[in-house]
Short mmCIF file of C-alpha atoms in Angstrom, two decimals:
data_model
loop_
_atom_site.label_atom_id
_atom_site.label_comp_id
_atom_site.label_asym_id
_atom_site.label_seq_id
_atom_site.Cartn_x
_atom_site.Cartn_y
_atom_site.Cartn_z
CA UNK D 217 122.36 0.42 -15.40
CA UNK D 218 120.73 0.26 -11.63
CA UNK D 219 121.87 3.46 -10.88
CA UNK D 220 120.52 5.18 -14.01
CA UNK D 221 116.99 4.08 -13.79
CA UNK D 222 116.92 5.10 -9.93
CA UNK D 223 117.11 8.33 -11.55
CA UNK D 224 114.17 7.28 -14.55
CA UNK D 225 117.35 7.80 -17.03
CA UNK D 226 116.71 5.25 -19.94
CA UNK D 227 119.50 4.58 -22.66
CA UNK D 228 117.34 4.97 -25.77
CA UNK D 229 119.64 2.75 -27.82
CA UNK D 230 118.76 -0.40 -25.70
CA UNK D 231 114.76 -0.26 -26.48
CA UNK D 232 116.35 -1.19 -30.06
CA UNK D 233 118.71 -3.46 -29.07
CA UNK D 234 118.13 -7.69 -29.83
CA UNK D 235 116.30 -9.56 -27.78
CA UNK D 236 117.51 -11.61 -25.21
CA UNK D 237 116.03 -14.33 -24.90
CA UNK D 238 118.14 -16.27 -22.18
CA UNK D 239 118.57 -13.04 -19.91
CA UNK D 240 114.62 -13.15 -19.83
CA UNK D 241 114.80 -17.12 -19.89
CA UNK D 242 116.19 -16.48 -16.37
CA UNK D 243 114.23 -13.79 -15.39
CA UNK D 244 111.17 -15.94 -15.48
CA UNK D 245 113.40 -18.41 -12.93
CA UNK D 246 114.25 -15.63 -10.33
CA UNK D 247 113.63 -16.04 -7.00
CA UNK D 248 112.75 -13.53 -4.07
CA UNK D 249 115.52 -12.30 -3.39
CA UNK D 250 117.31 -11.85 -6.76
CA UNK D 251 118.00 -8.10 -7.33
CA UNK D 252 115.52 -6.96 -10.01
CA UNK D 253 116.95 -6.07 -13.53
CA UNK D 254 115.87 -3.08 -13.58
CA UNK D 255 114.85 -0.67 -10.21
CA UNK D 256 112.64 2.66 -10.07
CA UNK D 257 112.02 4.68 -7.09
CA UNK D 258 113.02 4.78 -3.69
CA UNK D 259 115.30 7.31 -4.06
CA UNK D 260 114.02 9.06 -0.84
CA UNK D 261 115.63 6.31 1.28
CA UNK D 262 118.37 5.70 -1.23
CA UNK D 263 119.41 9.36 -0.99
CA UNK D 264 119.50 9.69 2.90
CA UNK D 265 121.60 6.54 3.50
CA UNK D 266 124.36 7.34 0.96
CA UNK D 267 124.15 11.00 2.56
CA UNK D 268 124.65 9.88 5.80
CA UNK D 269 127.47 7.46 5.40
CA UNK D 270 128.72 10.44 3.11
CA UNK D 271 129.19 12.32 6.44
CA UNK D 272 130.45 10.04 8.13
CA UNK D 273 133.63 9.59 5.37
CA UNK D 274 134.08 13.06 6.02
CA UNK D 275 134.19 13.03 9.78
CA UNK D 276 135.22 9.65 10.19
CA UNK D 277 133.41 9.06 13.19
CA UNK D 278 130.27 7.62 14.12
CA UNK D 279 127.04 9.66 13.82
CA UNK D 280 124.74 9.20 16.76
CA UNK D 281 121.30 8.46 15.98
CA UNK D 282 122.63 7.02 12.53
CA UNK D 283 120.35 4.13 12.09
CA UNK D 284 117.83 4.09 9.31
CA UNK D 285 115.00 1.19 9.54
CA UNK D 286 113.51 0.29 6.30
CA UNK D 287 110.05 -1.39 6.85
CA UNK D 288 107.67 -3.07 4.08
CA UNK D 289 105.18 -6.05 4.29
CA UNK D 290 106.80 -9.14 2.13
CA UNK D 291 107.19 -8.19 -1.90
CA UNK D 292 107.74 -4.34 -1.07
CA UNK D 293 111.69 -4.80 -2.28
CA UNK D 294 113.32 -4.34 1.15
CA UNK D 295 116.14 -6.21 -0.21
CA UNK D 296 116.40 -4.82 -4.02
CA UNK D 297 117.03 -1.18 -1.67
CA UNK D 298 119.54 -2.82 0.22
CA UNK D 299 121.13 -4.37 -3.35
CA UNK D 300 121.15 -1.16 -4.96
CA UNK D 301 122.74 0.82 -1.53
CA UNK D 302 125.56 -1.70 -1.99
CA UNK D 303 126.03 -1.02 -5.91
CA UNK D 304 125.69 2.73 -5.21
CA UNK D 305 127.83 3.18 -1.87
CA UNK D 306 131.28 3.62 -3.91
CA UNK D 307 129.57 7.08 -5.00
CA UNK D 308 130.12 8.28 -1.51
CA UNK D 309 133.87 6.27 -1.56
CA UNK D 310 131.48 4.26 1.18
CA UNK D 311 131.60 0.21 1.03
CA UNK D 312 128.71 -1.80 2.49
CA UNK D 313 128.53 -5.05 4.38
CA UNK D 314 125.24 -7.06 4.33
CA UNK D 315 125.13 -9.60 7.02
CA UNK D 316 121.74 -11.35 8.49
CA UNK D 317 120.73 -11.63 11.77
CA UNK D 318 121.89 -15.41 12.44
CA UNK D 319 125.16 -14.00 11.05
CA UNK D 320 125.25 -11.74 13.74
CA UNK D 321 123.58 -13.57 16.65
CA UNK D 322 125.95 -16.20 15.78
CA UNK D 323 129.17 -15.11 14.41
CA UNK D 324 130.07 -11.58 16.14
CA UNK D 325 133.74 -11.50 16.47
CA UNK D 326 133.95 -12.96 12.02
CA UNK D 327 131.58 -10.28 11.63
CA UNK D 328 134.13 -7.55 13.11
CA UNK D 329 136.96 -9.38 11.54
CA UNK D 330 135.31 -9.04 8.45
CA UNK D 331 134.12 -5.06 8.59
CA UNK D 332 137.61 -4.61 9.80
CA UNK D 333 138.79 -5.89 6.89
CA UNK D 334 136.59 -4.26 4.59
CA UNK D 335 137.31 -0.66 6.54
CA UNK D 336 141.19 -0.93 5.85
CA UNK D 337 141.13 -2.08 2.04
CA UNK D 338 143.24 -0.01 0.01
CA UNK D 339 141.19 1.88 -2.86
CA UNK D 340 142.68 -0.48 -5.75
CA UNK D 341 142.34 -4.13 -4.10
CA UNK D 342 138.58 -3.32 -3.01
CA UNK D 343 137.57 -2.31 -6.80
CA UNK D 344 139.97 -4.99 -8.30
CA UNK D 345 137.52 -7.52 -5.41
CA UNK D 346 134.52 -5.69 -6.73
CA UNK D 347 134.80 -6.16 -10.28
CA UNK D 348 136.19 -9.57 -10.07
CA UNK D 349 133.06 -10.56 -7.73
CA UNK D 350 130.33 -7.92 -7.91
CA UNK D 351 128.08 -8.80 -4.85
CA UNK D 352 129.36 -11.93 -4.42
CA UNK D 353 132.55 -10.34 -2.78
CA UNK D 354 131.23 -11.36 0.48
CA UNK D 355 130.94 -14.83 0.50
CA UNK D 356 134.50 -15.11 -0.66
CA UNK D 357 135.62 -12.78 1.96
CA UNK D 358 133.20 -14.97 4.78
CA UNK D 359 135.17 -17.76 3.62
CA UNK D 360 138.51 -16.46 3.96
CA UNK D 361 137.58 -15.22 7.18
CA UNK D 362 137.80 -18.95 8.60
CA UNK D 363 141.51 -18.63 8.09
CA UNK D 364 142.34 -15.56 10.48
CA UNK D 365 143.75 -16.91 13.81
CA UNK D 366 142.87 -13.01 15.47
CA UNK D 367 139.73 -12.11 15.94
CA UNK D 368 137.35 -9.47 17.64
CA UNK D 369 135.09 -9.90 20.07
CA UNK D 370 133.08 -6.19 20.36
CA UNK D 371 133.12 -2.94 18.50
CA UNK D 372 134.70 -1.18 21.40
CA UNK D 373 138.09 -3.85 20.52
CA UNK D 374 138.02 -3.44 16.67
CA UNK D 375 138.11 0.39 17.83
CA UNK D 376 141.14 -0.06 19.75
CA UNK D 377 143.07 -1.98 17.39
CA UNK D 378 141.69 -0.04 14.51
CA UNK D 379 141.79 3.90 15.02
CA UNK D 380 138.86 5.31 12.97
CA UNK D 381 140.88 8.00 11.37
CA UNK D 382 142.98 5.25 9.88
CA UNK D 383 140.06 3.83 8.18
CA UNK D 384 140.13 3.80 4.49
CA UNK D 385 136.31 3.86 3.66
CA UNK D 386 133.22 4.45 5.43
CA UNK D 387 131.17 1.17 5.98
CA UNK D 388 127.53 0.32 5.97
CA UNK D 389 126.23 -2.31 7.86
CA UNK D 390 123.12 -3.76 6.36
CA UNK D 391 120.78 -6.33 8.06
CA UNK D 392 117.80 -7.62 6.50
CA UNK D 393 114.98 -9.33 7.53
CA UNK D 394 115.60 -7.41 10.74
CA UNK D 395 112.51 -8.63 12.82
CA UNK D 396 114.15 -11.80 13.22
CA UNK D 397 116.15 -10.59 16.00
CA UNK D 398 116.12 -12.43 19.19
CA UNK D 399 114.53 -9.21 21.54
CA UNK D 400 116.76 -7.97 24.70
CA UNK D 401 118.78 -5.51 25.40
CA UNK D 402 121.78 -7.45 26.84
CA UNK D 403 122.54 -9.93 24.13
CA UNK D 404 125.93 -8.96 22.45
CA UNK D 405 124.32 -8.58 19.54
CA UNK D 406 122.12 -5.92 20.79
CA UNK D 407 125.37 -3.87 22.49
CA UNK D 408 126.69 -4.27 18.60
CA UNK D 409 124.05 -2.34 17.60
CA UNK D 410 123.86 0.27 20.36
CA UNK D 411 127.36 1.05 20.48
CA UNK D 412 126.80 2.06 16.38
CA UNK D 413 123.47 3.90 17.09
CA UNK D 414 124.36 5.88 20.06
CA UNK D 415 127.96 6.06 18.94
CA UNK D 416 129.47 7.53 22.33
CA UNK D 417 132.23 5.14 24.05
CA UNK D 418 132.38 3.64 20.50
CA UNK D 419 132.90 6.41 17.35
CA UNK D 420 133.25 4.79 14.12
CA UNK D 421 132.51 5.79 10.71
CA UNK D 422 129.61 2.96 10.70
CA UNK D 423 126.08 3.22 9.23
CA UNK D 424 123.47 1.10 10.29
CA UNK D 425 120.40 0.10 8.08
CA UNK D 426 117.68 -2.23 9.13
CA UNK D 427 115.42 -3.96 6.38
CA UNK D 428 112.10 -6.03 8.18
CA UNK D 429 108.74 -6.26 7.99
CA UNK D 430 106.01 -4.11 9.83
CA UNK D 431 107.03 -4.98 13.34
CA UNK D 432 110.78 -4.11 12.79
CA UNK D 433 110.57 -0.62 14.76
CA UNK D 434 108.77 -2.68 17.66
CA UNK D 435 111.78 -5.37 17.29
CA UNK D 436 114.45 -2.76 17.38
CA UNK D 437 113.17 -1.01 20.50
CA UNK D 438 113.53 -4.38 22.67
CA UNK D 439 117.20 -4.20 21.59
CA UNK D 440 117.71 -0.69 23.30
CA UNK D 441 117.77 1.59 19.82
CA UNK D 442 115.42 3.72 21.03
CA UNK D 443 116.16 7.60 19.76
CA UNK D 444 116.85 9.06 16.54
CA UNK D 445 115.69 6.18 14.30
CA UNK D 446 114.88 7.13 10.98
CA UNK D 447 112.16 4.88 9.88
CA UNK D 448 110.87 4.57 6.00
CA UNK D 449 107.80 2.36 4.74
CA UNK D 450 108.10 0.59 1.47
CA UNK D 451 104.42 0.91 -0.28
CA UNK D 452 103.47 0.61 -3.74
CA UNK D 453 104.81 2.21 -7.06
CA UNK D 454 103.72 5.34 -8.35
CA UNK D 455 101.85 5.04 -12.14
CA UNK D 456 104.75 7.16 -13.17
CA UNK D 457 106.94 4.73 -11.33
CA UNK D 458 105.33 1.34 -12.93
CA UNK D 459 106.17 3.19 -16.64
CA UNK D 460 109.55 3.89 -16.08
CA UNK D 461 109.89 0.01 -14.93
CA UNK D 462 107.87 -0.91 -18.18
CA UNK D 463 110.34 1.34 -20.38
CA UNK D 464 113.22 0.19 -18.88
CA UNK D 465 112.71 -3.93 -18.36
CA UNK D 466 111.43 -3.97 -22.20
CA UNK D 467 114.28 -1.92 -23.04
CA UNK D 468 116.73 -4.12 -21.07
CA UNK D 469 115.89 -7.70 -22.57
CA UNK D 470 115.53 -6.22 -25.91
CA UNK D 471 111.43 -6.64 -25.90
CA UNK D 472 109.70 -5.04 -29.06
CA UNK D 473 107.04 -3.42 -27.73
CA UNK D 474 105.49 -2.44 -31.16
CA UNK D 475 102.21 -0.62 -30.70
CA UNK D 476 101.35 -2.71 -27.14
CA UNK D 477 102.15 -0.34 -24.87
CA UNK D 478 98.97 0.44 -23.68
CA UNK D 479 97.82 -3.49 -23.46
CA UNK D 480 100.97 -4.34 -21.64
CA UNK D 481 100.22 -0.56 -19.33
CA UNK D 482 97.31 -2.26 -18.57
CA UNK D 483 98.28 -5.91 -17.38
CA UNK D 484 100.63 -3.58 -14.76
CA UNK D 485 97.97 -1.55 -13.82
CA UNK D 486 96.22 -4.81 -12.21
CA UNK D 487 99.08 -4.87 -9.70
CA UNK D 488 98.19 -1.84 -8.00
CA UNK D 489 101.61 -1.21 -8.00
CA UNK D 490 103.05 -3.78 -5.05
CA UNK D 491 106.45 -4.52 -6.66
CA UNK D 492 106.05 -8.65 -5.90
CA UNK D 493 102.91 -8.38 -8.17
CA UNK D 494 104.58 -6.36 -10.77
CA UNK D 495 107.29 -9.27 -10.95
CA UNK D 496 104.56 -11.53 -11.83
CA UNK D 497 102.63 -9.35 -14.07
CA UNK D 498 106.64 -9.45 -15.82
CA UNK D 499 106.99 -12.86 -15.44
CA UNK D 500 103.79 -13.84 -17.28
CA UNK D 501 104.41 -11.53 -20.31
CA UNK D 502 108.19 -13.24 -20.34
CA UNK D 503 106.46 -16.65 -20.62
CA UNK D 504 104.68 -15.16 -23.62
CA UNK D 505 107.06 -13.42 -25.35
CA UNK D 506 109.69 -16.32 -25.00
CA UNK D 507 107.26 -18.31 -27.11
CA UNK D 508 109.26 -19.22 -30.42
CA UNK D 509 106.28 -17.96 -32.52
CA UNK D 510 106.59 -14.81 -30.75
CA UNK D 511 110.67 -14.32 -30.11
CA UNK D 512 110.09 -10.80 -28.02
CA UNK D 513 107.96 -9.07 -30.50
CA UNK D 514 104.62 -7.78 -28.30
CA UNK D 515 102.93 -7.37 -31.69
CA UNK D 516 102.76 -11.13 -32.45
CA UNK D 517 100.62 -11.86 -29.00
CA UNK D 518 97.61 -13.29 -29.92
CA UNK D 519 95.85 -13.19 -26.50
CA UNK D 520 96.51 -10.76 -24.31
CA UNK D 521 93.65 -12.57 -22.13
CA UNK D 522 96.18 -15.52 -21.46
CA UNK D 523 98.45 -13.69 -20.18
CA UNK D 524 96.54 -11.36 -17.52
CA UNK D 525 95.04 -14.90 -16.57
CA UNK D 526 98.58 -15.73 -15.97
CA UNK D 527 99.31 -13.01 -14.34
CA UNK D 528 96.02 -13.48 -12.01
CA UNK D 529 96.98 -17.08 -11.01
CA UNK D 530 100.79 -16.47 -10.48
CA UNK D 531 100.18 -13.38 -8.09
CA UNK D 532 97.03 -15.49 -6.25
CA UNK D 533 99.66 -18.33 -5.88
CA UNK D 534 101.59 -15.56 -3.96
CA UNK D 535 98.72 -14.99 -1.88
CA UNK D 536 98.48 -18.67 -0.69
CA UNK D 537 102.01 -18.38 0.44
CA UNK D 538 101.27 -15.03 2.53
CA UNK D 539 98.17 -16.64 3.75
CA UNK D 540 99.47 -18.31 6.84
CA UNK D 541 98.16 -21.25 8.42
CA UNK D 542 97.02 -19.41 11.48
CA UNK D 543 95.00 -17.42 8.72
CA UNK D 544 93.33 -20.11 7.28
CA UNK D 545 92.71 -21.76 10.33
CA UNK D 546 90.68 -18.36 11.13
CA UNK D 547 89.78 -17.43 8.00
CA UNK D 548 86.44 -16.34 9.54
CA UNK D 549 88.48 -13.99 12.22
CA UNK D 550 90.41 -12.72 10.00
CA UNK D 551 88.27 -12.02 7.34
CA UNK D 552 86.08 -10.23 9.39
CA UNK D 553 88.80 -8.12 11.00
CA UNK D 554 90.26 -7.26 7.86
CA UNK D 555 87.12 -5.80 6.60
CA UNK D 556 86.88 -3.90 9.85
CA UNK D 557 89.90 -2.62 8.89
CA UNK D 558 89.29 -1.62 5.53
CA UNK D 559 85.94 -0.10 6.07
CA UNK D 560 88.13 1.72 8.71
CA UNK D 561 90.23 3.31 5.62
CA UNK D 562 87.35 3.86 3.42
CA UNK D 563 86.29 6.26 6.20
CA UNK D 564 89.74 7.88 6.55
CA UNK D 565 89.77 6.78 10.55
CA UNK D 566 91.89 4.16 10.39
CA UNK D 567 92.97 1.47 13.55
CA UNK D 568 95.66 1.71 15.42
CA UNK D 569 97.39 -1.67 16.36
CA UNK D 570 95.12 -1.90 19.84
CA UNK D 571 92.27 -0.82 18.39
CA UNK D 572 92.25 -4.08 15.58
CA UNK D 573 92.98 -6.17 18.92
CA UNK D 574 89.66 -5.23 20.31
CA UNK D 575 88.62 -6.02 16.64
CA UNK D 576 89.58 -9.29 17.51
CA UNK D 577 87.95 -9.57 20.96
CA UNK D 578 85.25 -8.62 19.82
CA UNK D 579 84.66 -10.84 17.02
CA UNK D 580 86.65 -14.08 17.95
CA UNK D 581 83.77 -16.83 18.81
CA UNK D 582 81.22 -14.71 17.43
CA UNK D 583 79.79 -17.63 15.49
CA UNK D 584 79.96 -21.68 16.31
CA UNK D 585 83.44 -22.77 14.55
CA UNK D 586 86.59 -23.25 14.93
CA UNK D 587 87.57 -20.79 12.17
CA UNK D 588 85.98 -17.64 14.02
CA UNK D 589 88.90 -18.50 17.16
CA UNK D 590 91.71 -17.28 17.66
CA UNK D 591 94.37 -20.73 16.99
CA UNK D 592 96.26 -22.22 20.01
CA UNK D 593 99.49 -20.69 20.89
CA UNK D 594 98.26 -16.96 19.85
CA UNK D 595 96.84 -14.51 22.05
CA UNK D 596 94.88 -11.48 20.83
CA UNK D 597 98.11 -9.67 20.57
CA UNK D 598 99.90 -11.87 18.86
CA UNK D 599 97.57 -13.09 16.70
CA UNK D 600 97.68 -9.20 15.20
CA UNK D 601 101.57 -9.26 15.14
CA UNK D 602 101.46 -12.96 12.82
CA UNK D 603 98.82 -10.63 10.60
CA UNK D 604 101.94 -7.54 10.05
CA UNK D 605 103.74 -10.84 9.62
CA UNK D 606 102.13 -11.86 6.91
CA UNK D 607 102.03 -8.44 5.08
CA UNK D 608 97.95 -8.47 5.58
CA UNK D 609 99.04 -5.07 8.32
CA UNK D 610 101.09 -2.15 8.05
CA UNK D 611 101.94 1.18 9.64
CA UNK D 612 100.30 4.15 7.25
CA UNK D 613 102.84 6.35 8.11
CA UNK D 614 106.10 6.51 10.10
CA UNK D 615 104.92 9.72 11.31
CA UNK D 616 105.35 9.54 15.08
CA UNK D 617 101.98 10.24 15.68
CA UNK D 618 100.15 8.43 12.97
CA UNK D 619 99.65 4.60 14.78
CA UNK D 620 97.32 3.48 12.47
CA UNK D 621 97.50 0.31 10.52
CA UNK D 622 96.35 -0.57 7.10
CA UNK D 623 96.19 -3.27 4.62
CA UNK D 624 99.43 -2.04 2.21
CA UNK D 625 98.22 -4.48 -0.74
CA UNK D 626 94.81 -3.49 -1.85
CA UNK D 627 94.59 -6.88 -3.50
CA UNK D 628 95.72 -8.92 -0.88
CA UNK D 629 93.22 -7.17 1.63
CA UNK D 630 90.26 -8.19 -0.85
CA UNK D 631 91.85 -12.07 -0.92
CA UNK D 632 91.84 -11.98 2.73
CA UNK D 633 87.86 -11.01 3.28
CA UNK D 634 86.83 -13.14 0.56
CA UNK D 635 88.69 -16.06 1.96
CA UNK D 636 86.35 -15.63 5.06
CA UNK D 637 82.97 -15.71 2.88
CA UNK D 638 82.36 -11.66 2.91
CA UNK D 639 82.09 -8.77 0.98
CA UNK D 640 85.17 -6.79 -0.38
CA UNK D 641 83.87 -2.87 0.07
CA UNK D 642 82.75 -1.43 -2.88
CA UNK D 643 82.27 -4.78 -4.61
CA UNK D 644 78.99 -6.32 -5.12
CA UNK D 645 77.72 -9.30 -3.46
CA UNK D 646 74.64 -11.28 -3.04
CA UNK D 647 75.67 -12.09 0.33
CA UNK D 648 74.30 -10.17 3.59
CA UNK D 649 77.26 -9.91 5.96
CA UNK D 650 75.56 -8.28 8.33
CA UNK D 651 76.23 -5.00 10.30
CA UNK D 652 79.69 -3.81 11.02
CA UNK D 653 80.33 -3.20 14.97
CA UNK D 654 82.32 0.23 14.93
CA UNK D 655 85.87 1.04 16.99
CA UNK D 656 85.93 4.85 16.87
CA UNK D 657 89.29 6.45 17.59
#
């Protein structure tokens, strides 16, 4: 089912099919980092990972350079990619290992016992784990790690105990939340990941791929992967995008959309498209429709109003948790900097990430206050870095050359410069904010 609406391919017979009311009973309980029902787009990404660790079956060595990063302020669905990778990898004969960054800082040589394991799996015990434990596979195999009395202690050992032509699958190593990383090059964590990227002393049929937030590329630098990265940012849906998810997650629970379409069309189009908003946008019409009176029959809403209130409050309850308390201990700062920023965009410049850290120089103690300072413990710099933290900053482009950051939630940006008492561009306002001080590139 995940693999066929990558693709936009939607079973007709399932927008017929009966409801189901406790599949969307637990939808509405989800948490972050449940896999989505149903998943559109990325394909881009998608494509090039399974392609790459399709190589590397085929050589069965390492690929140097083979290290994809996969960036996205919080809410882009970093870690519905990485779910889907792991569901898809088998079409490749690939088998992927998702491990976080404590597991590796903390538990190298179970790590290597465990992607040894995982490498030299015959064909028919790794799809009878599979089926008996979908994703949960790993946690079973963690556990059963404690029991192994030999262990590994680098890549370059599991390579001499394990030739790589003997290997019975490809394997994919993915990490997310990536820009948790404790920095240095020397760390044996770090020389894990460098002997994969550069994949000269140690040749293995390994594929890395990195899931963070804006800062990741920065992160991953201070651990030595410095050329050939192949970077991709996460941004919002497409319109065509946010219908195929509307066909397909009314289709999968069974929802009768009767003649709502263009109603429930228009509750997504308030999300602009950032796939944590479209979860609540979902989330408030599953409320609705799991009302007894209504039993998943669109037609029978009587107030559509409710619901896009709903929908308001649940995605500006998100926003409170985004907006740190460094933020709202500057919510004059940063209110002012993000509107430097987005009258920045309007006018197709754009900052790069020192030019919004003179935005801050410039503007920090402009005005009597605490809440125009920058808080203790941050500098200028980091005080920036806590903003990409917090998914108010983000690259425009992984183009090499492009620098320039942005707000990638439209939404969020406008919370942010309201929060500090000014006007959202192109929004009227009784309020004189003053002039704006210019950073030209």
């Amino acid at each position: 089912m995940i693999r066929d609406m990558c693709h936009g391919i939607i079973d007709r017979k399932l927008i017929m099919s009966e409801f189901k009311r406790t599949a969307l009973h637990d939808f509405v309980h989800m948490r972050g980092k449940s896999p989505p029902p149903i998943f559109v787009g990325r394909n881009d990404v998608i494509t090039d990972i399974l392609t790459i660790a399709k190589k590397t079956k085929t050589n069965r060595v390492g690929i140097p350079g083979n290290t994809t990063v996969i960036q996205g302020a919080p809410g882009a669905g970093k870690s519905a990619v990485l779910n889907v990778i792991e569901h898809r990898a088998p079409e490749v004969g690939a088998r992927v290992v998702n491990i976080s960054t404590s597991d590796l800082e903390k538990n190298l040589p179970k790590v290597l016992s465990m992607i040894a394991a995982v490498a030299n799996y015959e064909m028919e015990y790794w799809n009878d784990l599979w089926a008996r434990y979908g994703s949960k596979w790993l946690t079973n195999l963690w556990r059963e790690m404690s029991n192994i009395s030999f262990s590994y202690d680098s890549l370059d050992m599991l390579q001499q105990r394990i030739a790589p032509e003997t290997w019975k699958a490809p394997v994919i190593i993915a990490i997310d939340e990536a820009q948790r990383f404790t920095t240095g090059k020397n760390s044996d964590h770090a020389y894990f990941l460098q002997n994969i990227h550069d994949a000269r002393t140690v040749c293995l049929p390994l594929t890395l791929v990195l899931a963070g937030l804006g800062d990741t590329p920065d992160v991953i630098r201070n651990l030595g992967l410095t050329h050939g990265v192949a970077p991709y940012s996460l941004g919002c849906f497409t319109s065509a995008e946010c219908a195929a998810l509307t066909t397909g997650w009314c289709a999968h629970f069974g929802i009768d959309i009767g003649d709502q379409r263009a109603r429930i069309d228009a509750l997504m189009a308030s999300t602009d498209g950032w796939p944590r908003h479209v979860h609540w946008a979902q989330r408030a019409l599953a409320e609705a429709l799991l009302q007894e009176s209504v039993e998943g029959k669109a037609n029978r809403l009587s107030d559509w109003d409710v619901v896009q209130t709903r929908s308001n409050a649940l995605r500006r309850g998100y926003y409170q948790t985004q907006y740190s308390d460094v933020m709202v201990a500057s919510r004059k700062l940063v209110g002012r900097v993000m509107l430097e920023v987005a009258n920045a965009d309007i006018k197709g410049k754009g900052l790069t990430f020192g030019q919004v850290v003179d935005a801050v120089e410039a503007y920090k103690e402009s005005a009597p206050g605490s809440e125009w300072r920058v808080p203790p413990g941050k500098n200028d710099t980091t005080y920036v870095t806590e903003l990409i933290h917090c998914g108010a900053l983000q690259r425009r482009s992984m183009d090499p050359d492009d620098r320039t950051l942005i707000c990638p939630i439209p939404s969020f940006q406008s919370y942010i410069i309201q929060q500090g008492g000014f006007q959202v561009p192109g929004e009227p306002s009784p309020d004189d904010i003053g002039n704006s001080r210019s950073f030209e590139s």
